[in-house]
Every structure is written in structure tokens, then in C-alpha cells.
């Protein structure tokens, strides 16, 4: 009965104009917050590079209405379309979403000679927190670097996965490789909400890793585009990690911590040398002061004897007498008095300066010549 069923399906695809070849792939279901935006990647086969692609709204292929096309119109209201023939992906971006935008949509490749080829997906717009979301859908890194994506979801439920569009997947709790790049998934409970966070880290990036990926939780996916560039002379290899603002502060950015640690290590050396220099200077000053105080303490007191001024000890005497005959009567009552005047040096010096004849003074009566 299986061959008959396959034949029936082929007839239905032919009548509806839809190819069953599955040469176009995309996500199956995305959840978006009201007022937000979403970009949907549609991967197609190499042979469709030059074909026209379009975005159609509606559950059924026959009844869906075309919204935008890669030829015309490329923009219609809140929806726009672009085609990257090198990556073989055309993307559709919808902005300022409202609950009325919730519906089924189609990624379709137009084929003139055959039935068009396409795939259907569902977009759900919710006024509350989406079931699965990321802070950034577009991320950029350089060759050899690493990138971390935080996929947030409201309930634990099924195990999460990280997949490359049109490629393989890596599940939570496992480490693997996608296109030769190491991928690690860690699931943690949020510290600020009742939800969970799936932290996806891709390290050792290569140019071949440029492309569309998605987080998957149950039947819901959230696409993320990663661009890998060649490093320039002025560009350093750093890890770009989205910040989970107002929703979860659950994971510390390991690469940011390493950067801060490196900065602290660089500053630690000069600061340590400065502290050592200050300490050595203080100890040196203290030792010099102590040595100076000890030297002053050991020095004997000043016992210098000032040389005596001989003039200060000179005593001048003026002797006056009366010259008599050979025989002098020593009786003082008869021949008068004998005087001796003692003048200290300092007074004598002042007296000399005051006398006009150079300081010579005669005391008593002028001696008489007998």
C-alpha cells in the first residue's frame, strides 16, 4: 500500500504546484513577542540560485497570498525580503509584529517549467514572554574566536538542541562539532525568572561557520545568524556574547572575566613595584633619621673654652708721689698721701677714648723738684 500512497502524494503535489523534493528548508515554528521583529532564513538548493523566491501567507499552498518577492515587490508594509545567492539563503524580515500577524507562512522558490518548491512554517506572536527567544539574531566574530548564544525558554520540558540550518544538531549535555567547530551546550535555571537558559558556545570559528543556526526546544526554534570574518591588524579576537538584560543574569561571561583578569594582571606588576618603592623609601628615611638622632646623642657637649683676652685682665695703676730730698720722711701726715687707683680694662678703654690726649691722665699734685 505504501507505493500507492506515494503515488497519491505525487499527484497531489503536482496538482497543487508544490514540489515534494524538499529542496527548501527553514524552521518549523517561531514564537515572537508583540512589538518585536523576526528574521526567517530559507535555505535552498544550489540549482535555485537564479530563481525568483517569494514569501506567501496562508495555511494552504493554493490559497496563500504572496507578500513579497525577490524581484518585485521586495518590501511590503512591515515585511521585506533579500536573497544571498552565495550562501543560498533568502531571508524574510517582519517588524513591529502584532497578534494579528500570527499565521502560517511559506518559503517558496518559483520554478517556471515545474511546480514551485517550498516549505511551510508557523509564526506565533504573543503579548507575554515568548516560549523561546534570543537577545540577538545577528552575531559577528573573527576566525579563531568564539561566540556564545543564550537561548531563553519558559519551561524545562524537552531537551534543547543547537542546529545548523540544513545540517546536523548538538543536544544539551553533549559536546560535538558543527562544520569542524567545537560546540558546547549547557542548560541552567534562570536566577531572575522562572525559566531556563541554554548557553551555546562555539569556539575555534572558521570562515565556513558563517551561516544560519537555530536554538530548538520541543517544536519551537529560534534562528540565529553568525558571521565569521578574517581578523584585521586593528581587530582583536574577542568573544561577543549577548547580554541578557531584564530577563536573566544567569551566566557570567567567561571570556569577559578572562579579559578583566588579564587587565588586573597587567596592572598588578607596576602597582606592586610602586608599593615596594614607597616602602623602601619610608624605611630608608626612618633609618637615616634614627642614625642622625643617635649621632647627635653620642656627641659630647660643647666645652670649648674661649681664649682669654689679655687686655681684659690688665689692671692699670696710677701712682702719684712727692719727690723729696734724699731723706724722705715717710710720715704720711707730713708729706701727703700716696694714692693707687685700679681701673678695670673695659672702663680704661672707654676712658682712653674719651680723653683728648690718648687716655693719659695724671692723678694727684705735680711732683716738685727739690
CSV table of C-alpha atoms in Angstrom, one decimal:
chain,number,residue,atom,x,y,z
A,1,UNK,CA,0.0,0.0,0.0
A,2,UNK,CA,3.0,2.3,0.5
A,3,UNK,CA,3.7,2.6,-3.2
A,4,UNK,CA,0.1,3.6,-3.9
A,5,UNK,CA,0.2,6.2,-1.1
A,6,UNK,CA,3.5,7.7,-2.5
A,7,UNK,CA,1.8,7.9,-5.9
A,8,UNK,CA,-1.2,9.7,-4.5
A,9,UNK,CA,1.2,12.2,-2.8
A,10,UNK,CA,3.0,12.9,-6.0
A,11,UNK,CA,-0.3,13.5,-7.8
A,12,UNK,CA,-1.4,16.0,-5.0
A,13,UNK,CA,1.9,17.8,-5.2
A,14,UNK,CA,1.7,18.1,-9.0
A,15,UNK,CA,-1.9,19.4,-8.9
A,16,UNK,CA,-1.1,22.0,-6.2
A,17,UNK,CA,2.1,23.0,-7.8
A,18,UNK,CA,4.2,22.2,-4.8
A,19,UNK,CA,7.4,20.2,-5.1
A,20,UNK,CA,7.9,17.2,-2.9
A,21,UNK,CA,11.6,17.3,-3.4
A,22,UNK,CA,12.2,19.2,-0.1
A,23,UNK,CA,14.9,21.4,-1.7
A,24,UNK,CA,13.9,24.3,0.5
A,25,UNK,CA,14.3,24.2,4.3
A,26,UNK,CA,13.6,26.5,7.3
A,27,UNK,CA,12.4,26.5,10.9
A,28,UNK,CA,9.0,25.0,11.6
A,29,UNK,CA,7.7,27.2,14.4
A,30,UNK,CA,8.9,30.5,16.0
A,31,UNK,CA,7.5,32.5,18.9
A,32,UNK,CA,7.9,36.3,18.9
A,33,UNK,CA,6.9,38.9,21.5
A,34,UNK,CA,4.4,41.5,20.5
A,35,UNK,CA,6.1,44.6,19.0
A,36,UNK,CA,9.3,42.7,18.2
A,37,UNK,CA,10.7,41.6,14.9
A,38,UNK,CA,11.9,38.3,13.4
A,39,UNK,CA,14.1,37.2,10.5
A,40,UNK,CA,13.3,33.9,8.9
A,41,UNK,CA,16.1,32.2,6.8
A,42,UNK,CA,15.0,30.0,3.9
A,43,UNK,CA,17.8,27.7,2.6
A,44,UNK,CA,17.5,26.5,-1.0
A,45,UNK,CA,19.3,24.1,-3.3
A,46,UNK,CA,22.2,25.2,-5.4
A,47,UNK,CA,20.2,24.9,-8.6
A,48,UNK,CA,17.8,27.6,-7.4
A,49,UNK,CA,20.4,30.4,-7.2
A,50,UNK,CA,19.0,32.4,-10.1
A,51,UNK,CA,15.3,31.6,-9.4
A,52,UNK,CA,12.8,34.1,-8.0
A,53,UNK,CA,11.9,33.5,-4.4
A,54,UNK,CA,8.8,34.7,-2.6
A,55,UNK,CA,7.1,34.8,0.8
A,56,UNK,CA,3.5,33.6,1.0
A,57,UNK,CA,0.9,33.8,3.8
A,58,UNK,CA,-1.7,31.1,4.4
A,59,UNK,CA,-2.1,27.6,5.7
A,60,UNK,CA,-2.7,26.1,2.2
A,61,UNK,CA,-0.4,26.5,-0.7
A,62,UNK,CA,-3.2,27.1,-3.2
A,63,UNK,CA,-4.9,29.7,-1.0
A,64,UNK,CA,-1.8,31.6,0.3
A,65,UNK,CA,-1.3,35.2,-0.7
A,66,UNK,CA,2.1,36.5,-1.8
A,67,UNK,CA,3.5,39.2,0.5
A,68,UNK,CA,7.0,39.9,-1.0
A,69,UNK,CA,9.2,38.6,-3.9
A,70,UNK,CA,12.9,38.9,-4.6
A,71,UNK,CA,12.0,40.5,-8.0
A,72,UNK,CA,9.1,42.8,-7.0
A,73,UNK,CA,7.9,43.9,-4.6
A,74,UNK,CA,10.9,43.4,-2.2
A,75,UNK,CA,9.2,45.4,0.6
A,76,UNK,CA,5.6,45.5,1.5
A,77,UNK,CA,4.5,47.2,4.8
A,78,UNK,CA,6.3,45.6,7.7
A,79,UNK,CA,7.9,42.8,5.6
A,80,UNK,CA,11.0,42.7,3.4
A,81,UNK,CA,12.9,40.0,1.5
A,82,UNK,CA,16.5,39.6,0.4
A,83,UNK,CA,18.5,36.9,-1.3
A,84,UNK,CA,22.1,35.8,-0.7
A,85,UNK,CA,23.0,33.6,-3.6
A,86,UNK,CA,26.4,32.8,-2.2
A,87,UNK,CA,25.0,31.4,1.0
A,88,UNK,CA,22.0,30.1,-0.9
A,89,UNK,CA,19.7,31.6,1.6
A,90,UNK,CA,16.9,34.1,1.2
A,91,UNK,CA,15.6,35.9,4.3
A,92,UNK,CA,12.3,37.5,5.2
A,93,UNK,CA,12.2,40.1,8.0
A,94,UNK,CA,9.0,41.1,9.7
A,95,UNK,CA,8.9,44.1,12.1
A,96,UNK,CA,6.5,45.6,14.7
A,97,UNK,CA,4.7,42.3,15.0
A,98,UNK,CA,1.2,42.1,16.4
A,99,UNK,CA,-1.0,39.2,17.4
A,100,UNK,CA,-2.8,39.6,14.0
A,101,UNK,CA,0.5,38.6,12.3
A,102,UNK,CA,0.3,35.1,13.9
A,103,UNK,CA,-0.3,32.7,11.0
A,104,UNK,CA,1.3,30.1,8.7
A,105,UNK,CA,3.8,31.3,6.0
A,106,UNK,CA,5.6,29.7,3.1
A,107,UNK,CA,9.2,30.0,1.8
A,108,UNK,CA,8.8,29.3,-1.9
A,109,UNK,CA,11.2,29.1,-4.9
A,110,UNK,CA,9.5,29.8,-8.2
A,111,UNK,CA,10.1,27.3,-11.0
A,112,UNK,CA,8.6,28.1,-14.4
A,113,UNK,CA,8.9,24.7,-16.0
A,114,UNK,CA,7.8,22.7,-12.9
A,115,UNK,CA,5.8,23.2,-9.8
A,116,UNK,CA,7.2,25.7,-7.3
A,117,UNK,CA,9.3,24.3,-4.4
A,118,UNK,CA,8.6,25.5,-0.9
A,119,UNK,CA,8.2,24.7,2.8
A,120,UNK,CA,5.7,25.9,5.4
A,121,UNK,CA,6.3,27.4,8.9
A,122,UNK,CA,4.3,28.9,11.7
A,123,UNK,CA,4.8,32.3,13.4
A,124,UNK,CA,3.2,32.9,16.8
A,125,UNK,CA,3.1,36.5,18.2
A,126,UNK,CA,2.4,36.7,22.0
A,127,UNK,CA,1.9,39.7,24.3
A,128,UNK,CA,3.9,38.0,27.0
A,129,UNK,CA,7.2,36.3,27.2
A,130,UNK,CA,7.8,34.0,24.1
A,131,UNK,CA,8.3,30.3,24.6
A,132,UNK,CA,11.8,30.5,23.1
A,133,UNK,CA,13.8,33.7,22.3
A,134,UNK,CA,17.3,35.1,22.0
A,135,UNK,CA,18.5,38.7,22.5
A,136,UNK,CA,20.4,38.9,19.2
A,137,UNK,CA,19.6,37.2,15.9
A,138,UNK,CA,22.8,38.6,14.3
A,139,UNK,CA,26.3,37.9,15.7
A,140,UNK,CA,29.7,38.6,14.3
A,141,UNK,CA,33.1,37.1,15.2
A,142,UNK,CA,36.6,36.6,13.7
A,143,UNK,CA,38.4,33.5,12.6
A,144,UNK,CA,39.8,31.6,15.6
A,145,UNK,CA,37.4,33.3,18.1
A,146,UNK,CA,34.4,32.0,19.9
A,147,UNK,CA,30.8,33.1,20.3
A,148,UNK,CA,28.2,32.4,22.9
A,149,UNK,CA,24.5,32.4,22.3
A,150,UNK,CA,21.9,32.5,25.1
A,151,UNK,CA,18.6,30.8,24.2
A,152,UNK,CA,15.9,31.5,26.8
A,153,UNK,CA,12.8,29.5,27.3
A,154,UNK,CA,9.9,29.4,29.8
A,155,UNK,CA,9.8,25.8,30.7
A,156,UNK,CA,12.3,23.0,31.0
A,157,UNK,CA,10.3,20.3,29.1
A,158,UNK,CA,12.2,18.7,26.3
A,159,UNK,CA,16.0,18.8,26.0
A,160,UNK,CA,17.3,21.7,23.9
A,161,UNK,CA,19.4,21.5,20.7
A,162,UNK,CA,21.6,23.7,18.6
A,163,UNK,CA,21.3,23.1,14.9
A,164,UNK,CA,22.7,24.4,11.6
A,165,UNK,CA,20.1,25.0,9.0
A,166,UNK,CA,20.3,22.2,6.5
A,167,UNK,CA,22.9,20.5,8.7
A,168,UNK,CA,23.3,18.5,11.9
A,169,UNK,CA,22.5,19.2,15.6
A,170,UNK,CA,24.1,19.0,19.0
A,171,UNK,CA,21.9,18.2,22.0
A,172,UNK,CA,22.1,19.6,25.6
A,173,UNK,CA,24.6,17.8,27.8
A,174,UNK,CA,26.7,16.9,24.8
A,175,UNK,CA,29.7,18.4,23.1
A,176,UNK,CA,30.2,18.0,19.4
A,177,UNK,CA,31.3,19.6,16.2
A,178,UNK,CA,29.4,21.5,13.5
A,179,UNK,CA,31.4,22.0,10.3
A,180,UNK,CA,34.6,21.4,12.2
A,181,UNK,CA,33.9,23.8,15.0
A,182,UNK,CA,33.6,22.7,18.7
A,183,UNK,CA,30.2,23.3,20.2
A,184,UNK,CA,29.2,23.0,23.9
A,185,UNK,CA,25.7,23.3,25.3
A,186,UNK,CA,24.9,24.0,28.9
A,187,UNK,CA,21.4,24.3,30.3
A,188,UNK,CA,20.9,26.3,33.5
A,189,UNK,CA,17.9,27.6,35.5
A,190,UNK,CA,17.4,31.4,35.4
A,191,UNK,CA,18.1,33.3,38.6
A,192,UNK,CA,15.7,36.2,37.7
A,193,UNK,CA,12.8,34.3,36.1
A,194,UNK,CA,11.1,31.0,36.3
A,195,UNK,CA,12.6,29.9,33.0
A,196,UNK,CA,15.7,28.4,31.8
A,197,UNK,CA,18.7,29.3,29.7
A,198,UNK,CA,20.5,27.2,27.1
A,199,UNK,CA,24.1,28.5,26.7
A,200,UNK,CA,25.6,27.6,23.3
A,201,UNK,CA,29.4,28.2,22.9
A,202,UNK,CA,31.1,27.8,19.5
A,203,UNK,CA,34.9,28.1,19.7
A,204,UNK,CA,37.7,27.9,17.1
A,205,UNK,CA,35.5,29.5,14.5
A,206,UNK,CA,36.3,29.3,10.8
A,207,UNK,CA,35.1,31.1,7.7
A,208,UNK,CA,33.0,28.0,6.9
A,209,UNK,CA,31.0,28.6,10.0
A,210,UNK,CA,29.3,31.7,8.6
A,211,UNK,CA,25.6,30.9,8.2
A,212,UNK,CA,22.2,30.4,9.9
A,213,UNK,CA,21.7,28.3,13.1
A,214,UNK,CA,18.9,27.8,15.5
A,215,UNK,CA,18.1,27.0,19.0
A,216,UNK,CA,15.4,24.3,19.4
A,217,UNK,CA,13.2,23.5,22.3
A,218,UNK,CA,10.5,21.0,21.5
A,219,UNK,CA,8.7,22.0,18.3
A,220,UNK,CA,9.8,25.7,18.5
A,221,UNK,CA,13.0,27.1,17.0
A,222,UNK,CA,14.7,30.5,17.0
A,223,UNK,CA,17.1,31.3,14.1
A,224,UNK,CA,20.5,33.0,14.8
A,225,UNK,CA,22.9,34.2,12.1
A,226,UNK,CA,26.7,34.0,12.8
A,227,UNK,CA,29.1,35.9,10.6
A,228,UNK,CA,32.8,34.9,10.7
A,229,UNK,CA,35.3,37.5,9.3
A,230,UNK,CA,39.1,37.5,8.8
A,231,UNK,CA,40.9,39.4,11.6
A,232,UNK,CA,42.4,42.7,10.7
A,233,UNK,CA,45.5,44.4,12.1
A,234,UNK,CA,43.4,46.6,14.4
A,235,UNK,CA,40.9,44.0,15.3
A,236,UNK,CA,41.5,41.8,18.3
A,237,UNK,CA,39.9,38.4,18.8
A,238,UNK,CA,37.3,38.8,21.4
A,239,UNK,CA,34.2,36.9,22.3
A,240,UNK,CA,30.9,38.6,21.5
A,241,UNK,CA,28.3,37.5,24.0
A,242,UNK,CA,24.8,38.9,24.2
A,243,UNK,CA,23.8,40.4,27.4
A,244,UNK,CA,20.5,39.1,28.9
A,245,UNK,CA,19.0,42.4,30.0
A,246,UNK,CA,16.0,42.5,32.4
A,247,UNK,CA,15.4,38.8,31.9
A,248,UNK,CA,18.3,36.7,33.2
A,249,UNK,CA,21.6,37.3,34.8
A,250,UNK,CA,22.3,33.6,34.9
A,251,UNK,CA,25.6,33.2,33.2
A,252,UNK,CA,28.8,35.1,33.8
A,253,UNK,CA,30.6,35.7,30.5
A,254,UNK,CA,33.8,33.6,30.9
A,255,UNK,CA,35.7,35.5,28.2
A,256,UNK,CA,34.9,38.8,29.8
A,257,UNK,CA,36.2,37.5,33.1
A,258,UNK,CA,39.4,36.4,31.4
A,259,UNK,CA,39.8,39.8,29.9
A,260,UNK,CA,39.3,41.5,33.2
A,261,UNK,CA,41.7,39.1,34.9
A,262,UNK,CA,44.3,39.8,32.2
A,263,UNK,CA,43.9,43.5,32.8
A,264,UNK,CA,44.3,43.1,36.6
A,265,UNK,CA,47.5,41.0,36.0
A,266,UNK,CA,48.9,43.7,33.8
A,267,UNK,CA,48.2,46.4,36.4
A,268,UNK,CA,49.4,44.3,39.3
A,269,UNK,CA,53.1,44.4,38.3
A,270,UNK,CA,53.5,48.2,38.2
A,271,UNK,CA,51.3,48.7,41.3
A,272,UNK,CA,53.4,46.1,43.2
A,273,UNK,CA,56.7,47.8,42.2
A,274,UNK,CA,55.2,51.2,43.3
A,275,UNK,CA,54.3,49.8,46.7
A,276,UNK,CA,57.7,48.3,47.2
A,277,UNK,CA,59.4,51.5,46.1
A,278,UNK,CA,57.3,53.5,48.6
A,279,UNK,CA,58.1,51.0,51.4
A,280,UNK,CA,61.8,51.1,50.7
A,281,UNK,CA,61.8,54.9,50.7
A,282,UNK,CA,60.0,55.1,54.0
A,283,UNK,CA,62.3,52.5,55.7
A,284,UNK,CA,65.4,54.4,54.3
A,285,UNK,CA,64.1,57.7,55.7
A,286,UNK,CA,63.4,56.2,59.0
A,287,UNK,CA,66.9,54.6,59.3
A,288,UNK,CA,68.6,57.9,58.3
A,289,UNK,CA,66.6,59.8,60.9
A,290,UNK,CA,67.4,57.2,63.5
A,291,UNK,CA,71.1,57.4,62.6
A,292,UNK,CA,71.1,61.2,62.8
A,293,UNK,CA,69.4,61.1,66.3
A,294,UNK,CA,72.0,58.6,67.6
A,295,UNK,CA,74.9,60.6,66.3
A,296,UNK,CA,73.6,63.8,67.9
A,297,UNK,CA,73.1,61.9,71.2
A,298,UNK,CA,76.6,60.4,71.2
A,299,UNK,CA,78.4,63.8,70.6
A,300,UNK,CA,79.9,65.4,73.8
A,301,UNK,CA,78.5,68.8,74.9
A,302,UNK,CA,80.3,71.9,73.7
A,303,UNK,CA,83.1,72.6,76.2
A,304,UNK,CA,85.1,75.0,74.0
A,305,UNK,CA,87.0,77.5,76.3
A,306,UNK,CA,87.1,80.9,74.8
A,307,UNK,CA,90.6,82.3,74.8
A,308,UNK,CA,91.1,84.9,77.4
A,309,UNK,CA,91.6,88.4,76.2
A,310,UNK,CA,94.8,89.6,77.9
A,311,UNK,CA,93.6,93.1,77.7
A,312,UNK,CA,90.5,92.3,79.8
A,313,UNK,CA,92.8,91.2,82.6
A,314,UNK,CA,95.1,94.2,82.5
A,315,UNK,CA,94.9,96.4,85.6
A,316,UNK,CA,96.2,99.9,85.3
A,317,UNK,CA,97.6,101.7,88.4
A,318,UNK,CA,98.4,105.4,88.6
A,319,UNK,CA,100.8,106.1,91.3
A,320,UNK,CA,101.4,109.7,92.5
A,321,UNK,CA,104.1,110.7,95.0
A,322,UNK,CA,106.0,113.7,96.2
A,323,UNK,CA,109.7,113.6,95.4
A,324,UNK,CA,111.7,115.0,98.4
A,325,UNK,CA,115.3,115.0,99.4
A,326,UNK,CA,117.4,112.0,99.8
A,327,UNK,CA,116.0,111.5,103.1
A,328,UNK,CA,112.3,111.3,102.8
A,329,UNK,CA,110.0,111.3,105.6
A,330,UNK,CA,107.7,108.5,105.2
A,331,UNK,CA,105.2,110.0,107.5
A,332,UNK,CA,102.1,110.4,105.6
A,333,UNK,CA,100.9,113.2,107.8
A,334,UNK,CA,103.8,115.3,106.7
A,335,UNK,CA,104.4,114.6,103.1
A,336,UNK,CA,100.9,113.9,101.9
A,337,UNK,CA,99.1,110.9,100.8
A,338,UNK,CA,100.0,108.0,98.4
A,339,UNK,CA,97.2,107.1,96.1
A,340,UNK,CA,96.6,104.0,94.0
A,341,UNK,CA,93.7,103.8,91.6
A,342,UNK,CA,92.7,100.5,90.0
A,343,UNK,CA,90.7,100.8,86.8
A,344,UNK,CA,89.2,97.7,85.1
A,345,UNK,CA,90.1,97.2,81.4
A,346,UNK,CA,86.7,97.9,80.0
A,347,UNK,CA,86.5,101.2,81.8
A,348,UNK,CA,90.0,102.1,80.9
A,349,UNK,CA,89.3,101.6,77.3
A,350,UNK,CA,86.3,103.8,77.4
A,351,UNK,CA,88.2,106.4,79.3
A,352,UNK,CA,91.0,106.5,76.7
A,353,UNK,CA,88.5,107.0,74.0
A,354,UNK,CA,87.0,110.0,75.9
A,355,UNK,CA,90.4,111.8,76.7
A,356,UNK,CA,91.9,114.0,74.1
A,357,UNK,CA,95.5,113.2,74.9
A,358,UNK,CA,95.1,109.5,74.1
A,359,UNK,CA,93.9,108.5,77.5
A,360,UNK,CA,97.0,109.5,79.7
A,361,UNK,CA,95.9,111.1,82.9
A,362,UNK,CA,97.8,112.2,85.9
A,363,UNK,CA,96.3,111.9,89.3
A,364,UNK,CA,97.4,114.0,92.3
A,365,UNK,CA,99.7,117.0,92.5
A,366,UNK,CA,102.5,117.6,90.1
A,367,UNK,CA,105.7,116.4,91.6
A,368,UNK,CA,108.0,119.1,92.8
A,369,UNK,CA,111.7,119.1,92.0
A,370,UNK,CA,113.7,119.7,95.1
